[in-house]
């Protein structure tokens, strides 16, 4: 089986998982929730296999010039989907809040769909600048960070949907309706913070490895090119998030919004800069 | 209150207010958001481009506005640097204000828990035992040492206290992170003042002791000489995509060879703090060709060395010239040649391929040509950087990563035990807390509780579990 087929199956699995999470919210059946999580997990395994297969294929096509599948936009997007589901499953392991899946799986699904519909899946040899181990460290750390921010964004959306109702809600019974299935706002806020706590050091590492690589390749660790600057913007936003939590009056709604803006900026840093702005990182355009 | 009394007080109030302003976390959040938003400008508007480009794109009036607002080089503008400065001041003030509190945890640990802590802590235990205080304390100390770290004993008002703690360093995580930001900024400033970014092109076989700063027109003296012995570029099979390019560089001082290295992209050479990075290459002047010519009528063979564009005489008044050349044609190295007739007319140009030496025979002209070899002088393009601050920046980066991991994932955990005589028995109170991740600590404490109970009853906890 080739990696293309495996990526197709991954997409189908993520789609199924997302539908099942929606079905859980509609039906409130714990069995459905379990099957949804299981589907996401199976999809994750297939995604892993597909990445491994693509790695193997690169050696078949390019001989000794084969490389880890992290070198162009297509590969980074399918890897992004993988990291999102990885971080989601890790957080699910801790919190077991199944409704969150309905707000996170769409990110993974859209990544897979986008990669398959719009991006060039060819395996090309690397130009000299990209032949560096720093590339691998840089991509892995950045995307794990991005994925954590995706989870945080999903959770923040849930928070904003729920907080208004929860503030008005009185009574000891758990809330009825769909929002009743959501974790409480306190838990959502905590999950948001945890996800960013995972993502922030990873993004920091991603920026540092990128700087180290740039320094190694052309002697400037920072040149304010648009991609670098946008990664710094993202970093500033999440630093603001971390500190906003210590400030009364900022915690809660505003931090949830910050998390959403942070993720929007992340996506722009990742996609928008390549599509809209130009700079050193234009390699991803291929 | 008299006039003289109020005056110092208001100035003090003002000073306090200014101090509070610089310490405030709200200011931090606002600066961070401002930095994010303002940084966008430089990613949308191209930086440091020639004036003509801005005028063409945005018009003269807007261009002047950009210049006045320093948008053209915004990351070095007074307002951006100023904001970074304010940010640093905020960071320093905030640390000065909060650090003593954290330092107190180290210098003066709270050895004796207040009754309030013992009664209200989220993680607590109460028990009684018939045993004597001292004996109990000895046993509990052994357990605490194993679980938390060596406990400190103290006595007050006839009560016996134990205190143990773990992970106090995590209180410093945030400060290490903050310090790292200042270190990175310091490294960047040092690099900007005492370093430079430059470039130089060296033709194969030649050397240089000067490089040109990016932007500036003034050469910079290296203080030594760099020679490029050879430059090579290799391509992926059946492709024009370069796979590698590398230069054999030699460092010379006073004519003496000091250092020799083959550099390539992602593998530079450093000497005396100056680093040479392979960055580009290009053709340096005309190529030379080794050409074999066969006069088809006689079968006579000539081997001729020809420079590009040079006209070379052939028997019978003819002449030829290599007018064009590529080393990376579709069929490998290819030269375009034309033959001039004795009356000086240009013949139709044709291609000669190095990889197909017999190809030109088929053309059936008066002479057939084959390209035996070629030599195309090239220059290697090097980026040259001197950055005495870069190590400081890396130290800052490492500190930042370890600092933020410590701040996020570790916590300062403390446990207090109070033993007091109560009517012939001993009353035992335990309280514990963590400065972050309380839910996680509660789970740990539930485990510890079982062990504490077992120790108090002097049973092995394993049997219980
Ligand atoms: C982009 C720059 C900054 C980064 C990356 C950063 C990072 C951090 C981190 C990782 C923490 C620990 C968070 C936690 O415990 O949950 C923290 C806490 C804190 N930061 Fe920052 N910080 C930055 C800028 C600032 C500035 C400018 C101030 C100045 C006022 C500041 C004030 C604080 C305070 C007061 C705390 C809480 C400290 C404590 O728990 O004792 N930070 N920061």
XYZ file of N, CA and C in Angstrom, chain A residues 10 13-14 17-18 21 33-48 80-98 100-105 108 144 147-148 150-152 155 191 195 198:
174
model
N -6.579 7.699 6.426
C -6.485 8.570 7.614
C -7.579 9.626 7.581
N -10.850 8.194 8.412
C -10.951 7.878 9.843
C -11.198 9.154 10.655
N -10.490 10.234 10.310
C -10.693 11.481 11.065
C -12.089 12.033 10.825
N -14.365 9.962 12.923
C -14.238 10.305 14.336
C -14.989 11.600 14.632
N -14.844 12.572 13.722
C -15.519 13.851 13.950
C -17.040 13.655 13.976
N -18.072 12.130 17.159
C -18.078 13.074 18.288
C -19.325 13.952 18.251
N -19.266 7.887 22.389
C -18.064 8.643 22.722
C -16.844 7.744 22.690
N -17.006 6.530 23.229
C -15.879 5.604 23.252
C -15.464 5.227 21.837
N -16.479 4.914 20.998
C -16.172 4.535 19.613
C -15.494 5.694 18.891
N -15.955 6.919 19.167
C -15.361 8.095 18.518
C -13.883 8.207 18.875
N -13.576 8.064 20.169
C -12.185 8.168 20.605
C -11.353 7.058 19.979
N -11.949 5.855 19.957
C -11.246 4.719 19.363
C -10.944 4.983 17.885
N -11.937 5.539 17.184
C -11.746 5.839 15.760
C -10.617 6.849 15.573
N -10.628 7.868 16.437
C -9.563 8.871 16.344
C -8.207 8.199 16.557
N -8.163 7.278 17.513
C -6.903 6.593 17.809
C -6.446 5.748 16.634
N -7.407 5.000 16.043
C -7.052 4.176 14.879
C -6.572 5.071 13.734
N -7.276 6.186 13.526
C -6.855 7.136 12.501
C -5.431 7.611 12.754
N -5.124 7.858 14.020
C -3.788 8.311 14.388
C -2.737 7.256 14.018
N -3.076 5.978 14.298
C -2.123 4.912 13.957
C -1.910 4.846 12.448
N -2.999 4.986 11.686
C -2.860 4.926 10.229
C -2.054 6.120 9.730
N -2.315 7.279 10.336
C -1.558 8.483 9.991
C -0.069 8.246 10.246
N 0.226 7.624 11.374
C 1.626 7.309 11.709
C 2.228 6.400 10.644
N 1.080 17.967 10.619
C 0.310 18.820 11.527
C -0.925 18.065 12.022
N -1.644 17.415 11.073
C -2.817 16.626 11.466
C -2.412 15.583 12.506
N -1.292 14.944 12.255
C -0.806 13.902 13.169
C -0.558 14.491 14.560
N 0.123 15.653 14.615
C 0.430 16.234 15.923
C -0.841 16.678 16.652
N -1.812 17.186 15.891
C -3.059 17.619 16.548
C -3.709 16.435 17.252
N -3.811 15.303 16.525
C -4.486 14.155 17.123
C -3.647 13.614 18.281
N -2.326 13.645 18.133
C -1.459 13.186 19.226
C -1.719 13.991 20.499
N -1.663 15.314 20.372
C -1.851 16.153 21.565
C -3.268 15.976 22.108
N -4.239 15.871 21.183
C -5.616 15.681 21.637
C -5.735 14.396 22.450
N -5.179 13.300 21.918
C -5.308 12.016 22.614
C -4.619 12.068 23.979
N -3.476 12.766 24.047
C -2.783 12.888 25.331
C -3.648 13.641 26.348
N -4.282 14.718 25.865
C -5.099 15.507 26.785
C -6.354 14.727 27.160
N -6.876 13.949 26.194
C -8.046 13.128 26.491
C -7.721 12.098 27.570
N -6.499 11.574 27.502
C -6.065 10.576 28.472
C -6.165 11.144 29.881
N -5.862 12.427 30.011
C -5.846 13.056 31.321
C -7.247 13.503 31.752
N -7.974 14.118 30.826
C -9.230 14.739 31.231
C -10.465 13.900 30.922
N -10.374 13.021 29.929
C -11.510 12.190 29.526
C -12.779 13.012 29.308
N -12.620 14.165 28.662
C -13.766 15.013 28.348
C -14.049 14.837 26.863
N -14.946 13.897 26.560
C -15.092 13.460 25.172
C -15.648 14.539 24.253
N -14.819 17.421 23.882
C -13.751 18.236 23.311
C -13.363 17.733 21.919
N -13.499 16.433 21.704
C -13.152 15.849 20.413
C -13.877 16.534 19.256
N -15.130 16.900 19.490
C -15.923 17.516 18.423
C -15.347 18.868 18.026
N -14.564 19.480 18.920
C -14.005 20.795 18.621
C -12.539 20.739 18.207
N -11.951 19.557 18.297
C -10.541 19.442 17.921
C -10.370 18.639 16.631
N -11.150 17.559 16.498
C -10.993 16.722 15.301
C -11.186 17.503 13.997
N -7.897 18.606 12.602
C -7.103 17.538 11.988
C -7.687 17.169 10.628
N 4.409 20.451 16.919
C 3.821 19.991 18.180
C 3.252 21.199 18.933
N 0.043 22.298 17.307
C -1.049 21.359 17.593
C -1.622 21.622 18.976
N -0.741 21.882 19.931
C -1.235 22.191 21.277
C -2.105 23.447 21.236
N -3.863 24.399 18.704
C -5.129 24.029 18.063
C -6.087 23.476 19.110
N -5.574 22.599 19.968
C -6.421 22.046 21.025
C -6.905 23.172 21.931
N -5.994 24.074 22.302
C -6.366 25.195 23.177
C -7.454 26.038 22.530
N -10.815 24.273 22.765
C -11.327 24.351 24.127
C -11.829 25.763 24.435
N -7.932 23.392 30.979
C -7.425 22.666 29.803
C -6.745 23.627 28.832
N -2.938 23.215 27.728
C -2.541 23.015 26.335
C -1.507 24.064 25.953
N 1.847 23.344 27.318
C 2.601 22.386 26.498
C 3.118 23.088 25.247
